[in-house]
PDB file of C-alpha atoms in Angstrom:
ATOM      1  CA  GLU Q1181       0.000   0.000   0.000  1.00 95.00           C
ATOM      2  CA  VAL Q1182       1.271   3.440  -0.937  1.00 96.00           C
ATOM      3  CA  GLN Q1183       1.467   5.632   2.166  1.00 97.00           C
ATOM      4  CA  LEU Q1184       2.830   8.986   3.225  1.00 98.00           C
ATOM      5  CA  VAL Q1185       3.125   9.161   7.011  1.00 98.00           C
ATOM      6  CA  GLN Q1186       3.891  12.508   8.584  1.00 98.00           C
ATOM      7  CA  SER Q1187       5.424  13.366  11.934  1.00 98.00           C
ATOM      8  CA  GLY Q1188       3.267  14.419  14.862  1.00 98.00           C
ATOM      9  CA  ALA Q1189       1.892  17.771  15.961  1.00 98.00           C
ATOM     10  CA  GLU Q1190       4.315  20.438  17.125  1.00 98.00           C
ATOM     11  CA  VAL Q1191       3.941  23.413  19.470  1.00 98.00           C
ATOM     12  CA  LYS Q1192       6.725  25.968  19.173  1.00 98.00           C
ATOM     13  CA  LYS Q1193       7.573  29.515  20.149  1.00 98.00           C
ATOM     14  CA  PRO Q1194       8.314  32.333  17.705  1.00 97.00           C
ATOM     15  CA  GLY Q1195      11.931  32.154  16.604  1.00 97.00           C
ATOM     16  CA  ASP Q1196      12.217  28.407  17.183  1.00 98.00           C
ATOM     17  CA  SER Q1197      13.538  26.014  14.557  1.00 98.00           C
ATOM     18  CA  LEU Q1198      11.505  23.056  13.350  1.00 98.00           C
ATOM     19  CA  LYS Q1199      11.821  20.172  10.918  1.00 98.00           C
ATOM     20  CA  ILE Q1200       8.783  18.023  10.098  1.00 98.00           C
ATOM     21  CA  SER Q1201       8.917  14.811   8.138  1.00 98.00           C
ATOM     22  CA  CYS Q1202       7.011  12.754   5.585  1.00 98.00           C
ATOM     23  CA  ARG Q1203       8.000   9.080   5.359  1.00 98.00           C
ATOM     24  CA  VAL Q1204       6.849   7.195   2.295  1.00 98.00           C
ATOM     25  CA  SER Q1205       6.304   3.506   1.697  1.00 96.00           C
ATOM     26  CA  GLY Q1206       4.884   1.266  -0.979  1.00 96.00           C
ATOM     27  CA  TYR Q1207       6.648   2.820  -3.995  1.00 95.00           C
ATOM     28  CA  SER Q1208      10.049   4.001  -5.187  1.00 94.00           C
ATOM     29  CA  PHE Q1209      10.713   7.217  -3.249  1.00 96.00           C
ATOM     30  CA  SER Q1210      13.314   8.460  -5.710  1.00 95.00           C
ATOM     31  CA  ASN Q1211      11.013   8.437  -8.735  1.00 93.00           C
ATOM     32  CA  TYR Q1212       8.171  10.719  -7.677  1.00 95.00           C
ATOM     33  CA  TRP Q1213       8.063  14.414  -6.795  1.00 96.00           C
ATOM     34  CA  ILE Q1214       6.868  15.189  -3.261  1.00 97.00           C
ATOM     35  CA  GLY Q1215       5.116  18.499  -2.633  1.00 98.00           C
ATOM     36  CA  TRP Q1216       4.251  20.429   0.528  1.00 98.00           C
ATOM     37  CA  VAL Q1217       0.989  22.282   1.085  1.00 98.00           C
ATOM     38  CA  ARG Q1218      -0.067  24.566   3.937  1.00 98.00           C
ATOM     39  CA  GLN Q1219      -3.563  25.031   5.294  1.00 98.00           C
ATOM     40  CA  MET Q1220      -3.937  27.839   7.792  1.00 97.00           C
ATOM     41  CA  PRO Q1221      -6.786  27.522  10.337  1.00 95.00           C
ATOM     42  CA  GLY Q1222     -10.125  27.621   8.559  1.00 94.00           C
ATOM     43  CA  GLN Q1223      -8.502  28.546   5.248  1.00 96.00           C
ATOM     44  CA  GLY Q1224      -7.767  27.017   1.865  1.00 97.00           C
ATOM     45  CA  LEU Q1225      -4.757  25.177   0.466  1.00 98.00           C
ATOM     46  CA  GLU Q1226      -1.455  26.947  -0.284  1.00 98.00           C
ATOM     47  CA  TYR Q1227       1.296  25.336  -2.323  1.00 98.00           C
ATOM     48  CA  ILE Q1228       4.736  25.694  -0.712  1.00 98.00           C
ATOM     49  CA  GLY Q1229       7.079  23.811  -3.005  1.00 97.00           C
ATOM     50  CA  ILE Q1230       8.219  20.459  -4.305  1.00 97.00           C
ATOM     51  CA  ILE Q1231      11.245  18.166  -4.387  1.00 97.00           C
ATOM     52  CA  TYR Q1232      12.387  15.308  -6.606  1.00 96.00           C
ATOM     53  CA  PRO Q1233      14.197  12.939  -4.239  1.00 96.00           C
ATOM     54  CA  GLY Q1234      16.081  11.269  -7.083  1.00 93.00           C
ATOM     55  CA  ASP Q1235      18.319  14.312  -7.618  1.00 93.00           C
ATOM     56  CA  SER Q1236      17.048  16.743  -4.938  1.00 94.00           C
ATOM     57  CA  ASP Q1237      15.758  19.180  -7.570  1.00 95.00           C
ATOM     58  CA  THR Q1238      13.691  21.580  -5.427  1.00 97.00           C
ATOM     59  CA  ARG Q1239      11.291  24.339  -6.448  1.00 96.00           C
ATOM     60  CA  TYR Q1240       9.540  26.851  -4.235  1.00 96.00           C
ATOM     61  CA  ARG Q1241       6.532  29.071  -4.647  1.00 95.00           C
ATOM     62  CA  PRO Q1242       8.061  32.583  -4.566  1.00 95.00           C
ATOM     63  CA  THR Q1243       6.123  33.494  -1.395  1.00 95.00           C
ATOM     64  CA  PHE Q1244       7.866  30.718   0.501  1.00 96.00           C
ATOM     65  CA  GLN Q1245      11.347  31.025  -1.034  1.00 96.00           C
ATOM     66  CA  GLY Q1246      13.786  31.756   1.786  1.00 95.00           C
ATOM     67  CA  GLN Q1247      11.149  31.129   4.447  1.00 96.00           C
ATOM     68  CA  VAL Q1248      11.328  27.320   4.478  1.00 98.00           C
ATOM     69  CA  THR Q1249      13.654  24.589   3.275  1.00 98.00           C
ATOM     70  CA  ILE Q1250      12.519  21.382   1.597  1.00 98.00           C
ATOM     71  CA  SER Q1251      14.852  18.390   1.600  1.00 98.00           C
ATOM     72  CA  ALA Q1252      14.810  14.620   1.180  1.00 98.00           C
ATOM     73  CA  ASP Q1253      16.820  11.645   2.437  1.00 97.00           C
ATOM     74  CA  LYS Q1254      16.671   8.677   0.079  1.00 97.00           C
ATOM     75  CA  SER Q1255      18.220   6.340   2.649  1.00 96.00           C
ATOM     76  CA  VAL Q1256      15.114   6.576   4.818  1.00 97.00           C
ATOM     77  CA  SER Q1257      12.548   7.439   2.098  1.00 98.00           C
ATOM     78  CA  THR Q1258      11.644  10.659   3.885  1.00 98.00           C
ATOM     79  CA  ALA Q1259      10.993  14.219   2.808  1.00 98.00           C
ATOM     80  CA  TYR Q1260      11.329  17.178   5.150  1.00 98.00           C
ATOM     81  CA  LEU Q1261      10.082  20.715   5.589  1.00 98.00           C
ATOM     82  CA  GLN Q1262      12.015  22.964   7.923  1.00 98.00           C
ATOM     83  CA  TRP Q1263      12.059  26.446   9.365  1.00 98.00           C
ATOM     84  CA  SER Q1264      14.972  28.272  10.993  1.00 96.00           C
ATOM     85  CA  GLY Q1265      12.888  30.942  12.686  1.00 95.00           C
ATOM     86  CA  LEU Q1266       9.174  30.287  13.124  1.00 97.00           C
ATOM     87  CA  ARG Q1267       6.561  33.032  13.197  1.00 97.00           C
ATOM     88  CA  ALA Q1268       3.022  32.972  14.554  1.00 97.00           C
ATOM     89  CA  SER Q1269       1.835  33.221  10.943  1.00 96.00           C
ATOM     90  CA  ASP Q1270       3.386  29.797  10.260  1.00 97.00           C
ATOM     91  CA  THR Q1271       0.630  28.190  12.335  1.00 98.00           C
ATOM     92  CA  GLY Q1272      -1.328  25.685  10.300  1.00 98.00           C
ATOM     93  CA  ILE Q1273      -1.570  22.151   9.022  1.00 98.00           C
ATOM     94  CA  TYR Q1274       1.179  21.072   6.661  1.00 98.00           C
ATOM     95  CA  TYR Q1275       0.561  18.282   4.182  1.00 98.00           C
ATOM     96  CA  CYS Q1276       3.005  16.355   2.036  1.00 98.00           C
ATOM     97  CA  ALA Q1277       1.665  14.845  -1.164  1.00 98.00           C
ATOM     98  CA  ARG Q1278       2.959  12.788  -4.070  1.00 98.00           C
ATOM     99  CA  LEU Q1279       2.798  14.158  -7.603  1.00 95.00           C
ATOM    100  CA  GLY Q1280       1.160  11.430  -9.627  1.00 90.00           C
ATOM    101  CA  ILE Q1281       2.414   9.808 -12.787  1.00 85.00           C
ATOM    102  CA  LYS Q1282       0.159   8.396 -15.473  1.00 80.00           C
ATOM    103  CA  PRO Q1283       0.622   4.786 -16.635  1.00 78.00           C
ATOM    104  CA  SER Q1284       2.234   6.242 -19.758  1.00 82.00           C
ATOM    105  CA  GLY Q1285       4.973   7.719 -17.555  1.00 83.00           C
ATOM    106  CA  SER Q1286       3.994  11.370 -18.008  1.00 84.00           C
ATOM    107  CA  TYR Q1287       3.175  13.599 -15.065  1.00 84.00           C
ATOM    108  CA  ALA Q1288      -0.458  13.759 -13.997  1.00 83.00           C
ATOM    109  CA  TYR Q1289       0.199  17.308 -12.639  1.00 92.00           C
ATOM    110  CA  SER Q1290      -1.864  16.472  -9.556  1.00 96.00           C
ATOM    111  CA  PHE Q1291      -1.233  15.100  -6.077  1.00 97.00           C
ATOM    112  CA  ASP Q1292      -2.601  11.583  -5.909  1.00 96.00           C
ATOM    113  CA  ILE Q1293      -1.497  10.475  -2.429  1.00 97.00           C
ATOM    114  CA  TRP Q1294      -1.482  12.718   0.645  1.00 98.00           C
ATOM    115  CA  GLY Q1295      -0.047  12.452   4.118  1.00 98.00           C
ATOM    116  CA  GLN Q1296      -2.331  12.857   7.091  1.00 98.00           C
ATOM    117  CA  GLY Q1297      -1.013  16.335   7.860  1.00 98.00           C
ATOM    118  CA  THR Q1298       1.139  17.808  10.627  1.00 98.00           C
ATOM    119  CA  MET Q1299      -0.341  20.534  12.827  1.00 98.00           C
ATOM    120  CA  VAL Q1300       2.189  23.228  13.648  1.00 98.00           C
ATOM    121  CA  THR Q1301       1.273  25.769  16.316  1.00 98.00           C
ATOM    122  CA  VAL Q1302       3.519  28.765  16.901  1.00 98.00           C
ATOM    123  CA  SER Q1303       2.629  30.794  19.946  1.00 97.00           C
ATOM    124  CA  SER Q1304       4.405  32.677  22.670  1.00 95.00           C
TER     125      SER Q1304
ATOM    126  CA  ILE Y  96      -1.910  32.027 -12.571  1.00 93.00           C
ATOM    127  CA  VAL Y  97      -4.814  32.746 -10.226  1.00 96.00           C
ATOM    128  CA  LEU Y  98      -7.700  30.296  -9.916  1.00 98.00           C
ATOM    129  CA  THR Y  99     -11.067  31.697  -8.879  1.00 98.00           C
ATOM    130  CA  GLN Y 100     -13.756  29.287  -7.770  1.00 98.00           C
ATOM    131  CA  SER Y 101     -17.468  29.978  -7.673  1.00 96.00           C
ATOM    132  CA  PRO Y 102     -19.716  29.972  -5.879  1.00 97.00           C
ATOM    133  CA  GLY Y 103     -18.043  30.294  -2.498  1.00 97.00           C
ATOM    134  CA  THR Y 104     -20.815  28.222  -0.918  1.00 98.00           C
ATOM    135  CA  LEU Y 105     -23.352  26.005  -2.662  1.00 98.00           C
ATOM    136  CA  SER Y 106     -26.428  24.811  -0.754  1.00 98.00           C
ATOM    137  CA  LEU Y 107     -28.131  21.776  -2.262  1.00 98.00           C
ATOM    138  CA  SER Y 108     -30.056  18.681  -1.229  1.00 97.00           C
ATOM    139  CA  PRO Y 109     -29.077  15.031  -1.650  1.00 97.00           C
ATOM    140  CA  GLY Y 110     -30.084  13.795  -5.081  1.00 97.00           C
ATOM    141  CA  GLN Y 111     -29.585  17.180  -6.733  1.00 98.00           C
ATOM    142  CA  ARG Y 112     -26.929  18.054  -9.305  1.00 98.00           C
ATOM    143  CA  ALA Y 113     -23.966  20.210  -8.267  1.00 98.00           C
ATOM    144  CA  THR Y 114     -21.989  22.382 -10.669  1.00 98.00           C
ATOM    145  CA  LEU Y 115     -18.785  23.983  -9.391  1.00 98.00           C
ATOM    146  CA  SER Y 116     -16.746  26.448 -11.418  1.00 98.00           C
ATOM    147  CA  CYS Y 117     -13.019  27.187 -11.564  1.00 98.00           C
ATOM    148  CA  ARG Y 118     -11.783  30.069 -13.693  1.00 98.00           C
ATOM    149  CA  ALA Y 119      -8.093  30.639 -14.476  1.00 97.00           C
ATOM    150  CA  SER Y 120      -6.631  34.133 -14.882  1.00 97.00           C
ATOM    151  CA  GLN Y 121      -5.080  33.012 -18.180  1.00 96.00           C
ATOM    152  CA  SER Y 122      -5.504  30.066 -20.468  1.00 96.00           C
ATOM    153  CA  VAL Y 123      -4.046  26.831 -19.099  1.00 93.00           C
ATOM    154  CA  SER Y 124      -3.573  23.369 -20.472  1.00 90.00           C
ATOM    155  CA  SER Y 125      -6.372  21.063 -19.412  1.00 88.00           C
ATOM    156  CA  SER Y 126      -3.665  18.467 -18.725  1.00 88.00           C
ATOM    157  CA  HIS Y 127      -2.617  20.552 -15.746  1.00 93.00           C
ATOM    158  CA  LEU Y 128      -5.975  21.063 -14.013  1.00 96.00           C
ATOM    159  CA  ALA Y 129      -7.167  18.918 -11.100  1.00 97.00           C
ATOM    160  CA  TRP Y 130      -9.964  18.827  -8.517  1.00 98.00           C
ATOM    161  CA  TYR Y 131      -9.851  17.730  -4.883  1.00 98.00           C
ATOM    162  CA  GLN Y 132     -12.387  17.057  -2.156  1.00 98.00           C
ATOM    163  CA  GLN Y 133     -11.655  17.819   1.485  1.00 98.00           C
ATOM    164  CA  LYS Y 134     -13.790  16.819   4.442  1.00 98.00           C
ATOM    165  CA  PRO Y 135     -13.344  18.284   7.945  1.00 96.00           C
ATOM    166  CA  GLY Y 136     -10.303  16.889   9.722  1.00 96.00           C
ATOM    167  CA  GLN Y 137      -9.088  15.032   6.647  1.00 98.00           C
ATOM    168  CA  ALA Y 138      -6.429  15.518   4.020  1.00 98.00           C
ATOM    169  CA  PRO Y 139      -7.576  16.470   0.539  1.00 98.00           C
ATOM    170  CA  ARG Y 140      -8.450  13.632  -1.830  1.00 98.00           C
ATOM    171  CA  LEU Y 141      -7.788  13.726  -5.565  1.00 98.00           C
ATOM    172  CA  LEU Y 142     -11.001  13.451  -7.575  1.00 98.00           C
ATOM    173  CA  ILE Y 143     -10.162  14.525 -11.119  1.00 97.00           C
ATOM    174  CA  TYR Y 144      -6.908  15.100 -13.008  1.00 95.00           C
ATOM    175  CA  TYR Y 145      -6.232  16.201 -16.581  1.00 95.00           C
ATOM    176  CA  ALA Y 146      -9.456  18.220 -16.147  1.00 96.00           C
ATOM    177  CA  SER Y 147     -11.698  15.233 -16.856  1.00 97.00           C
ATOM    178  CA  THR Y 148     -10.041  11.955 -15.793  1.00 95.00           C
ATOM    179  CA  ARG Y 149     -11.381  10.418 -12.613  1.00 96.00           C
ATOM    180  CA  ALA Y 150      -8.776   9.289 -10.105  1.00 95.00           C
ATOM    181  CA  ALA Y 151      -8.738   5.691  -8.929  1.00 94.00           C
ATOM    182  CA  GLY Y 152     -11.803   4.719  -6.912  1.00 96.00           C
ATOM    183  CA  ILE Y 153     -13.770   7.906  -7.617  1.00 98.00           C
ATOM    184  CA  PRO Y 154     -17.466   7.244  -8.365  1.00 97.00           C
ATOM    185  CA  ASP Y 155     -18.711   8.073 -11.847  1.00 97.00           C
ATOM    186  CA  ARG Y 156     -21.175  10.650 -10.492  1.00 98.00           C
ATOM    187  CA  PHE Y 157     -18.121  12.963 -10.391  1.00 98.00           C
ATOM    188  CA  SER Y 158     -17.108  14.432 -13.728  1.00 98.00           C
ATOM    189  CA  GLY Y 159     -14.838  17.229 -14.869  1.00 98.00           C
ATOM    190  CA  SER Y 160     -14.890  19.311 -18.014  1.00 97.00           C
ATOM    191  CA  GLY Y 161     -13.606  22.513 -19.522  1.00 97.00           C
ATOM    192  CA  SER Y 162     -10.693  24.053 -21.338  1.00 96.00           C
ATOM    193  CA  GLY Y 163      -8.779  27.293 -21.639  1.00 96.00           C
ATOM    194  CA  THR Y 164      -9.816  29.395 -18.650  1.00 97.00           C
ATOM    195  CA  ASP Y 165     -13.093  27.768 -17.602  1.00 98.00           C
ATOM    196  CA  PHE Y 166     -13.387  24.423 -15.877  1.00 98.00           C
ATOM    197  CA  THR Y 167     -16.276  22.679 -14.171  1.00 98.00           C
ATOM    198  CA  LEU Y 168     -16.697  19.900 -11.644  1.00 98.00           C
ATOM    199  CA  THR Y 169     -20.120  18.273 -11.786  1.00 98.00           C
ATOM    200  CA  ILE Y 170     -21.618  15.877  -9.274  1.00 98.00           C
ATOM    201  CA  SER Y 171     -24.570  14.313 -11.029  1.00 96.00           C
ATOM    202  CA  ARG Y 172     -26.600  13.188  -7.996  1.00 96.00           C
ATOM    203  CA  LEU Y 173     -25.416  14.267  -4.596  1.00 98.00           C
ATOM    204  CA  GLU Y 174     -24.915  11.644  -1.940  1.00 98.00           C
ATOM    205  CA  PRO Y 175     -24.726  12.599   1.763  1.00 97.00           C
ATOM    206  CA  GLU Y 176     -20.962  11.926   1.778  1.00 97.00           C
ATOM    207  CA  ASP Y 177     -20.374  14.466  -1.027  1.00 98.00           C
ATOM    208  CA  PHE Y 178     -20.946  17.497   1.188  1.00 97.00           C
ATOM    209  CA  ALA Y 179     -17.449  18.882   1.652  1.00 98.00           C
ATOM    210  CA  VAL Y 180     -15.096  21.567   0.358  1.00 98.00           C
ATOM    211  CA  TYR Y 181     -13.804  21.289  -3.217  1.00 98.00           C
ATOM    212  CA  PHE Y 182     -10.601  22.818  -4.572  1.00 98.00           C
ATOM    213  CA  CYS Y 183      -9.323  23.151  -8.092  1.00 98.00           C
ATOM    214  CA  GLN Y 184      -5.571  23.191  -8.704  1.00 98.00           C
ATOM    215  CA  HIS Y 185      -3.227  24.007 -11.536  1.00 97.00           C
ATOM    216  CA  CYS Y 186       0.392  22.865 -11.824  1.00 94.00           C
ATOM    217  CA  GLY Y 187       2.473  24.367 -14.586  1.00 90.00           C
ATOM    218  CA  SER Y 188       5.154  22.529 -16.506  1.00 87.00           C
ATOM    219  CA  SER Y 189       7.724  23.975 -14.094  1.00 89.00           C
ATOM    220  CA  LEU Y 190       5.705  22.462 -11.220  1.00 89.00           C
ATOM    221  CA  ARG Y 191       4.681  25.813  -9.825  1.00 91.00           C
ATOM    222  CA  CYS Y 192       1.245  24.962  -8.524  1.00 95.00           C
ATOM    223  CA  THR Y 193      -1.684  26.966  -7.227  1.00 96.00           C
ATOM    224  CA  PHE Y 194      -5.054  26.191  -5.687  1.00 98.00           C
ATOM    225  CA  GLY Y 195      -8.393  27.899  -5.967  1.00 98.00           C
ATOM    226  CA  GLN Y 196      -9.879  29.272  -2.759  1.00 98.00           C
ATOM    227  CA  GLY Y 197     -12.428  26.463  -2.537  1.00 98.00           C
ATOM    228  CA  THR Y 198     -16.184  25.929  -2.806  1.00 98.00           C
ATOM    229  CA  LYS Y 199     -18.061  24.681   0.222  1.00 98.00           C
ATOM    230  CA  LEU Y 200     -20.871  22.316  -0.720  1.00 98.00           C
ATOM    231  CA  GLU Y 201     -23.372  22.247   2.127  1.00 97.00           C
ATOM    232  CA  ILE Y 202     -26.655  20.483   2.765  1.00 95.00           C
ATOM    233  CA  LYS Y 203     -29.695  22.638   2.189  1.00 93.00           C
TER     234      LYS Y 203
END
């Protein structure tokens, strides 16, 4: 079974560092892009960025460039999202998701498998 | 690219037909347009990709259509479990993606 399992909820103070994880199983980690999506309380979905674990090619939405870092470790089939200085405005649920591939091998340009989400609360 | 969904909230009864709209700020390839369903406390679930292809396990009462700047998600006969929030999404060839703001489908 294809699964993306995310790390547990976090409560942090402004200025803290944080690294959350997304461990995948059931498919070849290196061969699929993994994206990150934020959902602030009661709000919609915001795309943060994406990584290709095979060569660590990483792309960020301009709004998030410099604010977060996306990485991946092939040895443990895990993708990460990290902050070096959290702000209250970073509070929200963070989802990882796999970019699907059609049977033909071309990108489906959609996220077919999602993690369960990690709730991040930043408060003094 | 900005995606604008309408209406913001749609109030219907089970058995009725739902039509949700997603308009792009510029023409996009239909290959890059997807729809998701999200229920409270759950992660989003992929419904439609390539604008009109149902994802695995999605009932055939869900259908997608459209091209250029205007796309539609139709639910032919609403079941109680269909009341949720729906998002459209576009990913460009460079994998810069964006979501619409969502349409809440609520029971009338």
